[in-house]
Amino acid sequence: MSYGIGFGMVYAALRIAGIDIGTSLVAQPLFLALTNTVGFGLPLVFGVLYQKARFSQVLPLRRPRPPLLVLAIAVTIMGAVVLSSEVDNLTRMFFPPPDWVVNMFGRIGDTRAYPIQSGFLLVVVAPVTEELFFRGLILRGLLSRYSSSCAVLLTALLFTVIHLNPWQFFSAMLLGTLLGWWFVRTKNLTVCLVGHAFANGLVFVQPFIPFEVQGFNTDPASSTPGQFQPLWFDAIGLLLFLGGLLIFQLACRRNTKTDTLVLT
C-alpha cells in the first residue's frame, strides 16, 4: 500500500508537470527508486513523529557486533537465495505465471539494461527504505503488542504482500522472516540492512555470473518450464543456510552486551 501511494504521488506530480509516463518509464530503476523512497519514507517519518520518540530509539542503527555476525548473515543469505530459487522453479512448474506478469517483472528486473541504476535501487534504496519501515517501524510496533514469533511473521507477511508478486511468495516470506528474527535477536537494524542489501546484491549479480547453473541463472529465453537446479547445488544451498544459522547463534552467544529495545 505504501509503495502504491508513493507511485501515485510521483505519477500525479509527473502528470501535473506535463510529463507523459509510459510503461518504459515505469520499469526505469530510478523511477522505481523514487516511488519506493516516497512510498516508504513518508509513512516512516509520520510514524516516528507520531510516537514522539527519537529516530535513534525507533531506528537503532549500530555497527554489527561481533564481526562474526556479518559472516553469519552472508552465509545464510547465500543459502537462502539458492533455496528460494529452487522453490521458485517448483512454483512456476505448477502455477506458471501469465505472460504479462513475466514481461512486467522481466523489464523491472532487467539488470543488464540498467546496471548502475538497478544496482542503486536493489542494493541501496530498497534495503534502506524497506528495512527502516518494516523492521524498524512496523516490527517495533507489533513487538509491543504480540509475541516475537507472531510479530516477526506478521511483518514478513506484510513485506511479502507489498512486493505484489505471488510467484515469489516463498522467497520474500523467507527473507522477511530471517530479517525479522535477526532484528529480534540483535536489536540492531544495521544487521537487517546488511542482510537485505546482500540478498538483493546476489540477485543483481546473477545475470553477470560467468558460468551458468541450470535453473539458477539460466537465460530466461532458453529456459523451459520445470527446469530445476542440480541436486549438488541445492545441497550446497541447504548447507550454507543451516551453517549460517549456526554461525549466527554462535555470534549472538559471543556478544555478551545486552541491547534494550524501546517499545514505548
Short mmCIF file of C-alpha atoms in Angstrom, two decimals:
data_model
loop_
_atom_site.label_atom_id
_atom_site.label_comp_id
_atom_site.label_asym_id
_atom_site.label_seq_id
_atom_site.Cartn_x
_atom_site.Cartn_y
_atom_site.Cartn_z
CA MET A 1 0.00 0.00 0.00
CA SER A 2 2.79 2.42 0.88
CA TYR A 3 4.51 1.70 -2.44
CA GLY A 4 1.20 2.28 -4.24
CA ILE A 5 0.77 5.63 -2.51
CA GLY A 6 4.30 6.63 -3.46
CA PHE A 7 3.76 5.55 -7.05
CA GLY A 8 0.51 7.52 -7.20
CA MET A 9 2.10 10.67 -5.81
CA VAL A 10 5.04 10.55 -8.21
CA TYR A 11 2.74 9.71 -11.13
CA ALA A 12 0.43 12.64 -10.28
CA ALA A 13 3.37 15.03 -9.98
CA LEU A 14 4.71 14.00 -13.38
CA ARG A 15 1.29 14.34 -15.00
CA ILE A 16 0.82 17.81 -13.49
CA ALA A 17 4.23 18.74 -14.88
CA GLY A 18 3.05 17.62 -18.31
CA ILE A 19 5.31 14.57 -18.45
CA ASP A 20 3.70 11.53 -20.04
CA ILE A 21 4.63 8.36 -18.20
CA GLY A 22 4.59 5.14 -20.17
CA THR A 23 5.39 1.54 -19.38
CA SER A 24 9.05 2.08 -20.27
CA LEU A 25 9.42 4.78 -17.61
CA VAL A 26 7.63 2.66 -15.00
CA ALA A 27 10.31 -0.01 -15.50
CA GLN A 28 13.13 2.52 -15.06
CA PRO A 29 15.09 1.72 -11.86
CA LEU A 30 15.47 5.39 -10.92
CA PHE A 31 11.72 5.93 -11.20
CA LEU A 32 11.14 2.87 -9.02
CA ALA A 33 13.72 4.18 -6.55
CA LEU A 34 11.87 7.49 -6.34
CA THR A 35 8.45 5.88 -5.78
CA ASN A 36 9.98 3.49 -3.26
CA THR A 37 11.52 6.35 -1.31
CA VAL A 38 8.31 8.38 -1.27
CA GLY A 39 6.08 5.39 -0.57
CA PHE A 40 8.03 4.18 2.45
CA GLY A 41 9.71 7.41 3.52
CA LEU A 42 6.60 9.47 4.22
CA PRO A 43 4.83 6.86 6.42
CA LEU A 44 8.13 6.27 8.20
CA VAL A 45 8.59 9.94 9.08
CA PHE A 46 4.97 10.32 10.17
CA GLY A 47 5.20 7.14 12.24
CA VAL A 48 8.30 8.28 14.10
CA LEU A 49 6.84 11.74 14.74
CA TYR A 50 3.57 10.20 15.94
CA GLN A 51 5.40 8.10 18.52
CA LYS A 52 7.20 11.23 19.77
CA ALA A 53 10.47 9.36 20.01
CA ARG A 54 13.96 10.00 18.72
CA PHE A 55 14.88 8.39 15.42
CA SER A 56 17.72 6.58 17.18
CA GLN A 57 15.19 4.95 19.51
CA VAL A 58 12.81 3.81 16.80
CA LEU A 59 15.55 3.01 14.30
CA PRO A 60 18.52 1.52 16.22
CA LEU A 61 21.43 1.57 13.78
CA ARG A 62 24.76 0.36 15.13
CA ARG A 63 27.80 -1.48 13.86
CA PRO A 64 27.15 -5.25 13.94
CA ARG A 65 28.92 -6.92 16.85
CA PRO A 66 30.80 -9.23 16.84
CA PRO A 67 32.25 -9.24 13.27
CA LEU A 68 31.31 -12.93 13.08
CA LEU A 69 27.73 -11.71 12.74
CA VAL A 70 28.44 -10.33 9.26
CA LEU A 71 29.81 -13.70 8.15
CA ALA A 72 26.68 -15.39 9.50
CA ILE A 73 24.46 -13.01 7.54
CA ALA A 74 26.37 -13.53 4.28
CA VAL A 75 26.43 -17.34 4.54
CA THR A 76 22.76 -17.60 5.50
CA ILE A 77 21.64 -15.28 2.71
CA MET A 78 23.64 -17.18 0.09
CA GLY A 79 21.93 -20.39 1.12
CA ALA A 80 18.52 -18.73 1.25
CA VAL A 81 18.90 -17.35 -2.29
CA VAL A 82 19.76 -20.80 -3.67
CA LEU A 83 16.86 -22.50 -1.87
CA SER A 84 14.40 -19.74 -2.82
CA SER A 85 15.42 -20.06 -6.45
CA GLU A 86 14.59 -23.76 -6.43
CA VAL A 87 11.22 -23.20 -4.73
CA ASP A 88 10.53 -20.55 -7.37
CA ASN A 89 11.25 -23.15 -10.07
CA LEU A 90 8.81 -25.56 -8.41
CA THR A 91 6.13 -22.88 -8.08
CA ARG A 92 6.41 -21.90 -11.74
CA MET A 93 6.09 -25.53 -12.81
CA PHE A 94 2.73 -26.00 -11.08
CA PHE A 95 1.49 -22.41 -11.38
CA PRO A 96 3.03 -20.83 -14.49
CA PRO A 97 2.76 -17.04 -14.36
CA PRO A 98 0.90 -15.38 -17.24
CA ASP A 99 2.94 -13.76 -19.98
CA TRP A 100 2.07 -10.22 -18.88
CA VAL A 101 3.46 -10.91 -15.41
CA VAL A 102 6.65 -12.39 -16.86
CA ASN A 103 7.10 -9.41 -19.18
CA MET A 104 6.39 -6.81 -16.48
CA PHE A 105 8.73 -8.22 -13.85
CA GLY A 106 11.22 -9.11 -16.56
CA ARG A 107 11.52 -5.44 -17.53
CA ILE A 108 11.77 -4.35 -13.91
CA GLY A 109 14.40 -6.97 -13.11
CA ASP A 110 16.49 -6.46 -16.25
CA THR A 111 19.74 -5.52 -14.53
CA ARG A 112 21.73 -5.76 -17.76
CA ALA A 113 19.76 -2.91 -19.33
CA TYR A 114 20.37 -0.51 -16.42
CA PRO A 115 23.26 -1.95 -14.40
CA ILE A 116 24.17 1.14 -12.35
CA GLN A 117 20.61 2.30 -11.72
CA SER A 118 19.44 -1.23 -10.93
CA GLY A 119 22.31 -1.75 -8.52
CA PHE A 120 21.47 1.51 -6.75
CA LEU A 121 17.80 0.54 -6.48
CA LEU A 122 18.38 -3.03 -5.33
CA VAL A 123 21.38 -2.65 -3.03
CA VAL A 124 20.83 0.83 -1.57
CA VAL A 125 17.30 2.24 -1.92
CA ALA A 126 15.21 -0.89 -1.39
CA PRO A 127 17.08 -2.17 1.70
CA VAL A 128 17.21 1.24 3.39
CA THR A 129 13.58 2.24 2.82
CA GLU A 130 12.05 -1.20 3.39
CA GLU A 131 14.09 -2.14 6.46
CA LEU A 132 13.54 1.18 8.21
CA PHE A 133 9.82 0.83 7.51
CA PHE A 134 9.18 -2.89 8.11
CA ARG A 135 11.78 -3.99 10.65
CA GLY A 136 12.10 -0.54 12.20
CA LEU A 137 8.64 0.99 12.43
CA ILE A 138 6.21 -1.91 11.82
CA LEU A 139 8.00 -4.72 13.65
CA ARG A 140 8.83 -2.47 16.58
CA GLY A 141 5.15 -1.60 16.97
CA LEU A 142 4.00 -5.21 16.68
CA LEU A 143 6.55 -6.36 19.26
CA SER A 144 4.87 -4.11 21.81
CA ARG A 145 1.55 -5.93 21.29
CA TYR A 146 2.31 -9.51 20.23
CA SER A 147 4.81 -12.27 20.86
CA SER A 148 8.11 -12.14 19.00
CA SER A 149 7.20 -15.01 16.66
CA CYS A 150 3.80 -13.53 15.82
CA ALA A 151 5.24 -10.06 15.24
CA VAL A 152 8.02 -11.39 13.01
CA LEU A 153 5.63 -13.48 10.89
CA LEU A 154 3.09 -10.67 10.52
CA THR A 155 5.80 -8.25 9.44
CA ALA A 156 7.19 -10.81 6.99
CA LEU A 157 3.71 -11.32 5.53
CA LEU A 158 3.25 -7.58 5.02
CA PHE A 159 6.72 -7.43 3.48
CA THR A 160 5.74 -10.24 1.09
CA VAL A 161 2.40 -8.72 0.09
CA ILE A 162 3.93 -5.31 -0.67
CA HIS A 163 6.13 -6.89 -3.37
CA LEU A 164 2.99 -7.71 -5.42
CA ASN A 165 4.38 -10.96 -6.86
CA PRO A 166 2.57 -14.14 -5.70
CA TRP A 167 5.11 -16.28 -7.57
CA GLN A 168 7.85 -15.05 -5.22
CA PHE A 169 5.84 -15.56 -2.03
CA PHE A 170 8.27 -18.07 -0.53
CA SER A 171 11.44 -16.10 -1.20
CA ALA A 172 10.01 -12.83 0.14
CA MET A 173 8.47 -14.57 3.17
CA LEU A 174 11.71 -16.39 3.96
CA LEU A 175 13.78 -13.21 3.68
CA GLY A 176 11.28 -11.21 5.73
CA THR A 177 11.24 -13.86 8.46
CA LEU A 178 15.03 -14.03 8.58
CA LEU A 179 15.41 -10.27 8.81
CA GLY A 180 12.74 -10.02 11.49
CA TRP A 181 14.33 -12.78 13.56
CA TRP A 182 17.74 -11.14 13.25
CA PHE A 183 16.29 -7.86 14.49
CA VAL A 184 14.64 -9.51 17.49
CA ARG A 185 17.90 -11.23 18.40
CA THR A 186 20.24 -8.26 17.88
CA LYS A 187 18.01 -5.17 18.33
CA ASN A 188 20.09 -3.70 15.51
CA LEU A 189 18.61 -2.52 12.21
CA THR A 190 22.04 -2.46 10.58
CA VAL A 191 22.01 -6.26 10.62
CA CYS A 192 18.74 -6.21 8.64
CA LEU A 193 20.07 -3.60 6.21
CA VAL A 194 23.19 -5.65 5.53
CA GLY A 195 21.19 -8.85 5.05
CA HIS A 196 18.66 -7.24 2.72
CA ALA A 197 21.34 -5.49 0.67
CA PHE A 198 23.35 -8.70 0.36
CA ALA A 199 20.28 -10.68 -0.76
CA ASN A 200 19.39 -8.09 -3.39
CA GLY A 201 23.03 -7.87 -4.42
CA LEU A 202 23.13 -11.60 -5.14
CA VAL A 203 20.01 -11.27 -7.28
CA PHE A 204 21.60 -8.33 -9.07
CA VAL A 205 24.81 -10.20 -9.99
CA GLN A 206 23.09 -13.41 -11.12
CA PRO A 207 22.96 -12.41 -14.81
CA PHE A 208 26.64 -11.43 -14.72
CA ILE A 209 27.98 -14.72 -13.31
CA PRO A 210 30.46 -16.02 -15.95
CA PHE A 211 29.16 -19.60 -15.74
CA GLU A 212 25.63 -20.95 -15.91
CA VAL A 213 23.88 -23.09 -13.31
CA GLN A 214 20.74 -24.72 -14.68
CA GLY A 215 17.61 -23.34 -13.06
CA PHE A 216 19.51 -20.64 -11.18
CA ASN A 217 20.91 -18.10 -13.61
CA THR A 218 19.78 -19.68 -16.87
CA ASP A 219 18.88 -17.24 -19.63
CA PRO A 220 15.07 -16.85 -19.43
CA ALA A 221 14.87 -17.01 -23.22
CA SER A 222 16.37 -20.52 -23.26
CA SER A 223 14.85 -21.86 -20.02
CA THR A 224 11.94 -24.30 -20.06
CA PRO A 225 9.15 -24.88 -17.50
CA GLY A 226 10.05 -27.44 -14.87
CA GLN A 227 13.77 -26.78 -15.15
CA PHE A 228 15.38 -27.37 -11.76
CA GLN A 229 18.78 -26.76 -10.25
CA PRO A 230 21.29 -29.62 -9.90
CA LEU A 231 20.93 -31.57 -6.66
CA TRP A 232 24.50 -30.74 -5.66
CA PHE A 233 23.67 -27.04 -5.97
CA ASP A 234 20.58 -27.43 -3.79
CA ALA A 235 22.66 -29.36 -1.24
CA ILE A 236 25.22 -26.55 -1.12
CA GLY A 237 22.42 -24.05 -0.61
CA LEU A 238 20.95 -26.06 2.26
CA LEU A 239 24.35 -26.45 3.93
CA LEU A 240 25.05 -22.73 3.60
CA PHE A 241 21.65 -21.85 5.03
CA LEU A 242 21.92 -24.16 8.04
CA GLY A 243 25.58 -23.30 8.56
CA GLY A 244 24.78 -19.60 8.51
CA LEU A 245 22.07 -20.04 11.13
CA LEU A 246 24.53 -21.93 13.33
CA ILE A 247 27.19 -19.23 12.95
CA PHE A 248 24.56 -16.61 13.81
CA GLN A 249 23.70 -18.46 17.01
CA LEU A 250 27.37 -18.66 17.95
CA ALA A 251 27.87 -14.97 17.15
CA CYS A 252 24.94 -13.97 19.36
CA ARG A 253 26.31 -16.04 22.25
CA ARG A 254 29.70 -14.36 21.92
CA ASN A 255 28.07 -10.94 22.08
CA THR A 256 27.66 -10.55 25.83
CA LYS A 257 26.50 -6.95 25.63
CA THR A 258 22.70 -6.69 26.09
CA ASP A 259 20.84 -4.11 24.00
CA THR A 260 17.47 -2.71 25.06
CA LEU A 261 14.66 -2.24 22.55
CA VAL A 262 12.48 0.77 23.31
CA LEU A 263 8.82 -0.17 22.82
CA THR A 264 7.05 2.90 24.14
#
